[in-house]
Amino acid sequence: MLNNKNTPVASSEATPVASAEVPTAPTWAAPPTLEAPTWAAPPTLVQELALDARHLVKSFDDLRALKGVSFDVRVGEVFGLLGPNGAGKSTLVKMVYGHVQPNSGDLYILGMNVRSSSREIRGRLGVVPQDEGLDVELTVLENLMVFASFFEVSEGVARARAYDLLKMMRLDEYTHEPVANLSSGYRRRLAIARAMVNHPEILILDEPTVGLDSQVRLWIWDFLKKVKDQAKTIILTTHYMEEAELLCDRIAIVDKGQALAVGSPQDLISVHLGPQMAEFEVAGTEMSYYLNRIRERRFKFFTVGSHIYVPFQAESDANELLTIVNSRRIAIRRTTLSDVFLHLAGHDLREEPT
Amino acid sequence: MILHWSQIYRVWRRNFIIFKRTWLLSLFWIVLEPLFLLAAIGFGLGAYVKTVGGLAYVDFYFPGLLCTTSMMISFFEGAYGNFSKLNSSRSVGGGAAMGIYSVILISPVTVPELTLGELFWAASKGMLSSIGLLVVGLFFGLGHTPRILVVIPVLFANAWIFSCVGMVVTSYVRNYDQMIFPTSGLIVPMSLFCGTFFPVNELNSILKSVIYVLPLTHSVEIVRKLFVSGFSVDLLINAFVLVVIGILVTRFALRRLAYRLQP
Ligand SMILES: Nc1ncnc2c1ncn2[C@@H]1O[C@H](COP(=O)(O)OP(=O)(O)OP(=O)(O)O)[C@@H](O)[C@H]1O
Ligand SMILES: [Mg+2]
């Protein structure tokens, strides 16, 4: 189903209209048929959405895990859900593959409603769950073969793909080993291989590099960049700022069940803060003195605990700040996504939520 | 929701791949226990019993043993075997390891397909075990009748019912220890009183009406009649009861798994 603004969408199954960046064509251009005609849409107007989430709400008993989350993911982009432990990242991706049902709100994947087309949706996804979920009773190869069978991939095709994937993931020497014998890095790679055995249109990775040593992490990042080059859509969750910045075209910053901001890493930094950041720590008694001085100079700022953060634009601002604060205590650096998170959430990405 | 039968088969096949590796050894140990019972009770103790309803004791006992075996194996597979598949556990690394059912549900397999595939597997294992015993029985001169071919589907139906019971049990219990309640409270008494060791007629009328609600009674009666007297109309009544119970427990198992796997 193509989504474009100039054609009325009649079916309740259809994806809600795409983002507002699409220019609106005159409504008289739309033919009176209720079907969206593909010929009427110039390619530039076509904006297919891999995922469209609207006001998703989920409660577990008393706990409100998602409090109305909205965002969309375009076909071919790498999208990151960045947030600390318990933010609701896994809950969100589980909704995509039907393991959690939303209490309210809508979720469309590739134009299909998760409430009514879960089987079809899952057939077009590849999922690496947070705890991998490998089949410990099977060997490495059997894990791929059995999973491929659930996707109705024929035995011959599955075998060819499995051997290709094992080679690509450098797992070939473990082909007939029981999964239980693999180290954590190999297990993660097998989980990724398994997610690709059905040639998915969307690859979902829930914390793909947590608990791995830096070598394996770099290898996986490299691998995901190659997948990205094949114009596959990737949705990943992470609480590593570097991971989000390195891999993702766009990011949703998630905290306590809410999407605080959505955009490209660069946009998030430039819209919410600025290219540069001055950070310094002051004693409690000095806080109001410094804040007043920063206010006098009309700088924007925010504080977290005893730290004061002052985003700024120009070099001259840095010099001005240095005159306010003792230069030994001030750090001047490039603004990062962590700063954006800190600014929006009021606490560190690495902290447990309070 | 539409069921894809091929998906049910693939869920079954996953279990079969695992079982296949050790099937001969597994089957040997599974059949050994009823074989001991057959020797000790059927032939041993049975030698002191003149006849039961005109039958040699071992001929009376063997149908009960067949059905009990198919019940036990499929119940235990359904209850104990499925528990770790349904529940997530602590993994070696300390994180949660998701149960294999949740893993399978990442794929296009649906919850009813998964459930039916698993029930089918536990029932297959129960039926296969009782067929093993059936074959061994042939060597002891038991069950020499072509109606043995009709006995097999009855054993399967019996196994199916108890794989559902096992699945329902595993969907309620919080740990393996709690499974002792349904095992000791339901399964073991059934194996003793449902016309397996002695005729149901020996019981008073209240107990008898309880016994006739239980599926094992009907399976045993069908198999015994098939072995001894051939086809008759009352077989249909027994079969009807089995089918009704089968439908009820299947629906119950499907409902429980849907509840457990779709939060
Ligand atoms: N099945 C469940 N039952 C009850 N509470 C749940 C369930 N799943 C998640 N939660 C709660 O919902 C909140 C969000 O959990 P979620 O797993 O989505 O977080 P997350 O962002 O993935 O965090 P993490 O980095 O720890 O994986 C947490 O407080 C969690 O305890
Ligand atoms: Mg998570």
Tab-separated table of C-alpha atoms in Angstrom, chain A:
chain	number	residue	atom	x	y	z
A	1	MET	CA	0.000	0.000	0.000
A	2	LEU	CA	1.400	3.329	-0.997
A	3	ASN	CA	0.758	6.251	1.202
A	4	ASN	CA	0.584	9.723	-0.207
A	5	LYS	CA	-1.290	12.771	0.755
A	6	ASN	CA	-3.186	13.383	-2.418
A	7	THR	CA	-5.220	10.210	-2.376
A	8	PRO	CA	-7.956	9.532	0.110
A	9	VAL	CA	-7.394	6.329	1.989
A	10	ALA	CA	-10.632	4.511	2.525
A	11	SER	CA	-9.783	1.132	3.921
A	12	SER	CA	-9.452	0.942	7.681
A	13	GLU	CA	-6.544	-1.407	7.049
A	14	ALA	CA	-4.509	1.293	5.345
A	15	THR	CA	-1.658	3.109	6.996
A	16	PRO	CA	-2.470	6.496	8.368
A	17	VAL	CA	-1.161	9.260	6.149
A	18	ALA	CA	2.580	9.799	6.194
A	19	SER	CA	4.540	12.619	7.744
A	20	ALA	CA	3.779	16.238	7.141
A	21	GLU	CA	6.873	16.825	5.017
A	22	VAL	CA	5.056	15.479	1.984
A	23	PRO	CA	3.722	18.409	-0.026
A	24	THR	CA	-0.014	18.427	-0.335
A	25	ALA	CA	-1.275	17.988	-3.873
A	26	PRO	CA	-4.597	19.598	-4.827
A	27	THR	CA	-7.421	17.330	-3.801
A	28	TRP	CA	-9.123	17.550	-7.208
A	29	ALA	CA	-6.260	15.471	-8.567
A	30	ALA	CA	-7.593	12.482	-6.748
A	31	PRO	CA	-9.819	10.262	-8.871
A	32	PRO	CA	-13.190	9.395	-7.383
A	33	THR	CA	-12.225	5.770	-6.818
A	34	LEU	CA	-11.587	4.757	-3.251
A	35	GLU	CA	-8.546	2.707	-4.127
A	36	ALA	CA	-5.236	4.543	-3.945
A	37	PRO	CA	-4.049	4.494	-7.561
A	38	THR	CA	-0.327	4.099	-7.888
A	39	TRP	CA	-0.161	5.894	-11.243
A	40	ALA	CA	-1.311	9.148	-9.663
A	41	ALA	CA	1.634	9.311	-7.335
A	42	PRO	CA	4.887	10.751	-8.641
A	43	PRO	CA	7.747	8.838	-7.032
A	44	THR	CA	8.827	11.787	-4.934
A	45	LEU	CA	5.492	11.842	-3.168
A	46	VAL	CA	5.654	8.208	-2.196
A	47	GLN	CA	6.705	7.835	1.362
A	48	GLU	CA	6.366	4.280	2.459
A	49	LEU	CA	6.494	3.717	6.155
A	50	ALA	CA	8.073	0.655	7.657
A	51	LEU	CA	6.508	1.480	11.000
A	52	ASP	CA	3.888	3.954	12.113
A	53	ALA	CA	3.173	4.188	15.839
A	54	ARG	CA	0.409	6.443	17.123
A	55	HIS	CA	-0.209	7.078	20.817
A	56	LEU	CA	0.802	3.620	21.947
A	57	VAL	CA	-0.180	2.907	25.529
A	58	LYS	CA	0.695	-0.183	27.535
A	59	SER	CA	0.229	-0.937	31.220
A	60	PHE	CA	1.422	-3.977	33.130
A	61	ASP	CA	-0.914	-4.081	36.120
A	62	ASP	CA	-0.191	-0.751	37.835
A	63	LEU	CA	2.944	0.018	35.874
A	64	ARG	CA	2.507	2.290	32.885
A	65	ALA	CA	5.254	1.035	30.602
A	66	LEU	CA	4.231	3.169	27.593
A	67	LYS	CA	2.356	6.418	28.005
A	68	GLY	CA	1.357	7.349	24.462
A	69	VAL	CA	4.329	6.889	22.164
A	70	SER	CA	4.231	8.101	18.557
A	71	PHE	CA	6.924	7.905	15.898
A	72	ASP	CA	7.460	6.515	12.440
A	73	VAL	CA	10.211	4.645	10.673
A	74	ARG	CA	10.766	5.021	6.938
A	75	VAL	CA	11.615	2.165	4.667
A	76	GLY	CA	15.367	1.810	4.276
A	77	GLU	CA	16.428	3.733	7.336
A	78	VAL	CA	18.144	2.633	10.502
A	79	PHE	CA	16.042	3.762	13.408
A	80	GLY	CA	17.161	3.678	17.019
A	81	LEU	CA	15.174	3.635	20.237
A	82	LEU	CA	17.595	5.167	22.706
A	83	GLY	CA	16.773	5.028	26.387
A	84	PRO	CA	17.874	3.753	29.782
A	85	ASN	CA	16.811	0.513	31.480
A	86	GLY	CA	13.077	0.264	31.917
A	87	ALA	CA	12.341	3.042	29.413
A	88	GLY	CA	9.968	0.799	27.479
A	89	LYS	CA	12.184	-0.031	24.488
A	90	SER	CA	11.600	-3.773	24.588
A	91	THR	CA	7.903	-3.249	25.175
A	92	LEU	CA	7.790	-1.159	21.999
A	93	VAL	CA	9.599	-3.647	19.791
A	94	LYS	CA	7.620	-6.545	21.269
A	95	MET	CA	4.485	-4.793	20.056
A	96	VAL	CA	5.925	-4.890	16.556
A	97	TYR	CA	6.278	-8.668	16.595
A	98	GLY	CA	3.099	-9.255	18.529
A	99	HIS	CA	4.434	-10.384	21.901
A	100	VAL	CA	2.858	-7.438	23.660
A	101	GLN	CA	-0.582	-6.108	22.754
A	102	PRO	CA	-1.127	-2.351	23.017
A	103	ASN	CA	-3.882	-1.236	25.411
A	104	SER	CA	-4.652	1.622	23.065
A	105	GLY	CA	-3.146	3.443	20.129
A	106	ASP	CA	-2.292	2.128	16.695
A	107	LEU	CA	0.704	0.371	15.265
A	108	TYR	CA	1.108	-0.268	11.549
A	109	ILE	CA	4.002	-2.232	10.127
A	110	LEU	CA	4.563	-2.008	6.358
A	111	GLY	CA	1.005	-0.759	6.099
A	112	MET	CA	-0.469	-3.607	8.124
A	113	ASN	CA	-2.209	-3.350	11.473
A	114	VAL	CA	-0.517	-5.373	14.231
A	115	ARG	CA	-3.931	-6.142	15.679
A	116	SER	CA	-5.226	-7.921	12.610
A	117	SER	CA	-2.210	-8.958	10.517
A	118	SER	CA	0.291	-10.225	13.032
A	119	ARG	CA	1.102	-13.385	11.108
A	120	GLU	CA	1.792	-11.512	7.865
A	121	ILE	CA	3.855	-8.912	9.689
A	122	ARG	CA	5.996	-11.487	11.472
A	123	GLY	CA	6.652	-13.195	8.160
A	124	ARG	CA	8.392	-10.050	6.946
A	125	LEU	CA	10.401	-9.323	10.087
A	126	GLY	CA	13.693	-10.606	11.398
A	127	VAL	CA	13.934	-10.301	15.168
A	128	VAL	CA	16.855	-10.556	17.558
A	129	PRO	CA	15.214	-10.435	20.981
A	130	GLN	CA	17.025	-8.989	23.969
A	131	ASP	CA	17.755	-12.431	25.422
A	132	GLU	CA	18.531	-14.005	22.028
A	133	GLY	CA	16.162	-16.922	22.515
A	134	LEU	CA	18.253	-19.542	20.772
A	135	ASP	CA	17.006	-23.099	20.718
A	136	VAL	CA	19.450	-24.782	23.098
A	137	GLU	CA	18.208	-28.252	22.217
A	138	LEU	CA	19.299	-27.832	18.610
A	139	THR	CA	22.626	-27.414	16.858
A	140	VAL	CA	23.725	-24.170	15.219
A	141	LEU	CA	22.592	-25.304	11.764
A	142	GLU	CA	19.329	-26.757	13.059
A	143	ASN	CA	18.543	-23.435	14.716
A	144	LEU	CA	18.610	-21.793	11.310
A	145	MET	CA	16.877	-24.627	9.471
A	146	VAL	CA	14.029	-25.063	11.934
A	147	PHE	CA	13.432	-21.347	12.111
A	148	ALA	CA	13.469	-21.058	8.339
A	149	SER	CA	10.814	-23.768	8.192
A	150	PHE	CA	8.524	-21.648	10.373
A	151	PHE	CA	8.867	-18.942	7.723
A	152	GLU	CA	7.901	-21.487	5.074
A	153	VAL	CA	11.295	-21.247	3.421
A	154	SER	CA	11.791	-24.489	1.519
A	155	GLU	CA	14.403	-26.912	2.784
A	156	GLY	CA	16.842	-26.442	-0.101
A	157	VAL	CA	16.699	-22.654	-0.043
A	158	ALA	CA	16.982	-22.657	3.739
A	159	ARG	CA	20.074	-24.848	3.644
A	160	ALA	CA	21.796	-22.608	1.098
A	161	ARG	CA	20.952	-19.500	3.083
A	162	ALA	CA	21.993	-21.109	6.345
A	163	TYR	CA	25.445	-22.002	5.044
A	164	ASP	CA	25.855	-18.513	3.564
A	165	LEU	CA	24.859	-16.878	6.821
A	166	LEU	CA	27.106	-19.127	8.885
A	167	LYS	CA	30.028	-18.202	6.676
A	168	MET	CA	29.177	-14.514	6.790
A	169	MET	CA	28.876	-14.638	10.575
A	170	ARG	CA	32.084	-16.694	10.850
A	171	LEU	CA	30.161	-19.476	12.523
A	172	ASP	CA	30.922	-22.160	9.950
A	173	GLU	CA	33.249	-24.158	12.151
A	174	TYR	CA	30.457	-24.517	14.718
A	175	THR	CA	27.827	-25.641	12.202
A	176	HIS	CA	27.017	-28.901	13.953
A	177	GLU	CA	27.783	-27.816	17.519
A	178	PRO	CA	25.037	-27.606	20.105
A	179	VAL	CA	24.178	-23.973	20.793
A	180	ALA	CA	25.009	-24.455	24.457
A	181	ASN	CA	28.709	-24.747	23.543
A	182	LEU	CA	28.917	-21.269	22.007
A	183	SER	CA	30.391	-18.238	23.741
A	184	SER	CA	28.226	-15.144	24.101
A	185	GLY	CA	29.679	-13.396	21.036
A	186	TYR	CA	28.952	-16.364	18.805
A	187	ARG	CA	25.502	-16.793	20.286
A	188	ARG	CA	24.655	-13.209	19.432
A	189	ARG	CA	25.894	-13.659	15.885
A	190	LEU	CA	23.819	-16.798	15.533
A	191	ALA	CA	20.779	-14.908	16.775
A	192	ILE	CA	21.404	-12.281	14.094
A	193	ALA	CA	21.898	-14.960	11.436
A	194	ARG	CA	18.639	-16.585	12.468
A	195	ALA	CA	16.825	-13.267	12.169
A	196	MET	CA	17.996	-13.009	8.553
A	197	VAL	CA	17.149	-16.496	7.383
A	198	ASN	CA	13.782	-15.403	5.975
A	199	HIS	CA	15.298	-12.391	4.150
A	200	PRO	CA	13.310	-9.947	6.281
A	201	GLU	CA	12.235	-6.526	5.110
A	202	ILE	CA	12.705	-5.114	8.594
A	203	LEU	CA	15.416	-6.262	10.963
A	204	ILE	CA	14.667	-5.659	14.650
A	205	LEU	CA	17.492	-5.840	17.170
A	206	ASP	CA	16.794	-5.386	20.869
A	207	GLU	CA	20.066	-4.235	22.457
A	208	PRO	CA	22.282	-5.940	19.867
A	209	THR	CA	25.611	-5.409	21.632
A	210	VAL	CA	24.831	-5.505	25.342
A	211	GLY	CA	27.106	-7.821	27.297
A	212	LEU	CA	29.637	-8.286	24.499
A	213	ASP	CA	33.311	-7.386	24.519
A	214	SER	CA	34.356	-4.407	22.426
A	215	GLN	CA	35.809	-6.512	19.628
A	216	VAL	CA	32.542	-8.342	18.984
A	217	ARG	CA	30.672	-5.083	19.369
A	218	LEU	CA	32.756	-3.439	16.650
A	219	TRP	CA	32.254	-6.477	14.433
A	220	ILE	CA	28.483	-6.312	14.841
A	221	TRP	CA	28.424	-2.570	14.164
A	222	ASP	CA	30.380	-3.186	11.006
A	223	PHE	CA	28.020	-5.941	9.986
A	224	LEU	CA	24.950	-3.795	10.587
A	225	LYS	CA	26.426	-1.035	8.437
A	226	LYS	CA	26.694	-3.540	5.597
A	227	VAL	CA	23.093	-4.600	6.101
A	228	LYS	CA	22.150	-0.944	6.067
A	229	ASP	CA	23.865	-0.532	2.687
A	230	GLN	CA	21.487	-3.143	1.271
A	231	ALA	CA	18.699	-0.640	1.985
A	232	LYS	CA	17.144	-2.858	4.614
A	233	THR	CA	15.133	-1.200	7.320
A	234	ILE	CA	16.655	-1.711	10.751
A	235	ILE	CA	15.036	-0.896	14.069
A	236	LEU	CA	17.317	-1.250	17.054
A	237	THR	CA	17.102	-0.415	20.710
A	238	THR	CA	20.109	0.626	22.707
A	239	HIS	CA	21.231	2.470	25.769
A	240	TYR	CA	24.621	3.174	24.212
A	241	MET	CA	24.811	6.695	22.912
A	242	GLU	CA	27.766	5.807	20.634
A	243	GLU	CA	25.816	2.971	19.070
A	244	ALA	CA	22.858	5.191	18.296
A	245	GLU	CA	25.059	7.977	16.936
A	246	LEU	CA	27.146	5.652	14.789
A	247	LEU	CA	24.437	3.501	13.223
A	248	CYS	CA	21.172	5.366	13.234
A	249	ASP	CA	19.729	7.703	10.638
A	250	ARG	CA	17.083	8.752	13.113
A	251	ILE	CA	16.501	8.194	16.793
A	252	ALA	CA	13.654	8.330	19.252
A	253	ILE	CA	14.809	9.259	22.723
A	254	VAL	CA	12.683	7.198	25.088
A	255	ASP	CA	12.392	7.565	28.834
A	256	LYS	CA	9.797	6.335	31.315
A	257	GLY	CA	7.393	5.228	28.625
A	258	GLN	CA	7.538	8.397	26.569
A	259	ALA	CA	9.252	9.401	23.340
A	260	LEU	CA	10.849	12.683	24.363
A	261	ALA	CA	12.202	13.587	20.925
A	262	VAL	CA	12.571	12.088	17.464
A	263	GLY	CA	15.076	13.055	14.787
A	264	SER	CA	18.497	12.475	13.320
A	265	PRO	CA	21.349	12.603	15.846
A	266	GLN	CA	22.578	15.888	14.324
A	267	ASP	CA	19.107	17.441	14.378
A	268	LEU	CA	18.464	16.383	17.934
A	269	ILE	CA	21.688	18.061	18.982
A	270	SER	CA	21.177	21.242	16.982
A	271	VAL	CA	17.454	21.634	17.698
A	272	HIS	CA	17.564	20.942	21.417
A	273	LEU	CA	21.008	22.251	22.323
A	274	GLY	CA	23.808	23.451	20.066
A	275	PRO	CA	27.016	22.183	18.550
A	276	GLN	CA	29.133	22.876	21.644
A	277	MET	CA	28.740	22.345	25.343
A	278	ALA	CA	30.346	23.708	28.454
A	279	GLU	CA	29.951	21.581	31.532
A	280	PHE	CA	31.114	22.353	35.052
A	281	GLU	CA	30.494	21.216	38.551
A	282	VAL	CA	29.894	23.639	41.396
A	283	ALA	CA	29.380	23.276	45.136
A	284	GLY	CA	25.776	23.620	46.316
A	285	THR	CA	26.399	26.990	47.930
A	286	GLU	CA	27.854	28.398	44.690
A	287	MET	CA	25.041	27.231	42.449
A	288	SER	CA	22.832	30.326	42.535
A	289	TYR	CA	25.825	32.636	42.085
A	290	TYR	CA	26.893	30.907	38.877
A	291	LEU	CA	23.373	30.514	37.544
A	292	ASN	CA	22.768	34.241	37.999
A	293	ARG	CA	25.930	35.093	36.148
A	294	ILE	CA	24.999	32.778	33.269
A	295	ARG	CA	21.518	34.271	33.139
A	296	GLU	CA	22.947	37.789	33.022
A	297	ARG	CA	24.834	36.885	29.863
A	298	ARG	CA	21.653	35.379	28.358
A	299	PHE	CA	23.061	31.900	27.927
A	300	LYS	CA	20.743	28.917	27.809
A	301	PHE	CA	21.556	26.329	30.458
A	302	PHE	CA	20.270	23.369	32.405
A	303	THR	CA	21.410	21.706	35.591
A	304	VAL	CA	21.547	18.106	36.710
A	305	GLY	CA	22.603	17.626	40.321
A	306	SER	CA	25.645	19.805	40.980
A	307	HIS	CA	26.481	20.035	37.256
A	308	ILE	CA	25.683	23.031	35.109
A	309	TYR	CA	25.411	22.556	31.350
A	310	VAL	CA	25.640	25.507	28.976
A	311	PRO	CA	25.141	24.780	25.273
A	312	PHE	CA	26.509	27.455	22.964
A	313	GLN	CA	27.127	28.252	19.303
A	314	ALA	CA	30.192	30.362	18.677
A	315	GLU	CA	33.844	30.413	19.749
A	316	SER	CA	33.354	33.825	21.336
A	317	ASP	CA	30.758	32.298	23.651
A	318	ALA	CA	33.393	29.894	24.928
A	319	ASN	CA	35.705	32.763	25.826
A	320	GLU	CA	32.890	34.543	27.575
A	321	LEU	CA	32.056	31.447	29.579
A	322	LEU	CA	35.676	31.050	30.571
A	323	THR	CA	35.588	34.499	32.115
A	324	ILE	CA	32.624	33.453	34.251
A	325	VAL	CA	33.908	30.122	35.442
A	326	ASN	CA	37.322	29.161	36.704
A	327	SER	CA	38.896	27.588	33.622
A	328	ARG	CA	40.257	24.605	35.496
A	329	ARG	CA	36.801	23.386	36.371
A	330	ILE	CA	35.108	23.774	33.036
A	331	ALA	CA	34.988	21.209	30.244
A	332	ILE	CA	34.297	22.509	26.763
A	333	ARG	CA	33.421	19.898	24.197
A	334	ARG	CA	31.245	18.808	21.334
A	335	THR	CA	27.594	18.265	22.297
A	336	THR	CA	26.598	14.599	22.336
A	337	LEU	CA	23.356	12.680	22.331
A	338	SER	CA	23.946	12.000	26.023
A	339	ASP	CA	23.639	15.738	26.620
A	340	VAL	CA	20.376	15.805	24.694
A	341	PHE	CA	19.129	12.915	26.756
A	342	LEU	CA	20.243	14.586	29.962
A	343	HIS	CA	18.546	17.823	28.935
A	344	LEU	CA	15.251	16.138	28.044
A	345	ALA	CA	15.072	13.433	30.703
A	346	GLY	CA	16.810	15.200	33.565
A	347	HIS	CA	18.968	12.199	34.367
A	348	ASP	CA	21.839	10.251	32.908
A	349	LEU	CA	21.319	7.609	30.221
A	350	ARG	CA	23.211	5.107	32.325
A	351	GLU	CA	21.247	5.664	35.499
A	352	GLU	CA	18.390	3.493	36.606
A	353	PRO	CA	15.201	5.552	36.498
A	354	THR	CA	14.046	6.785	39.874
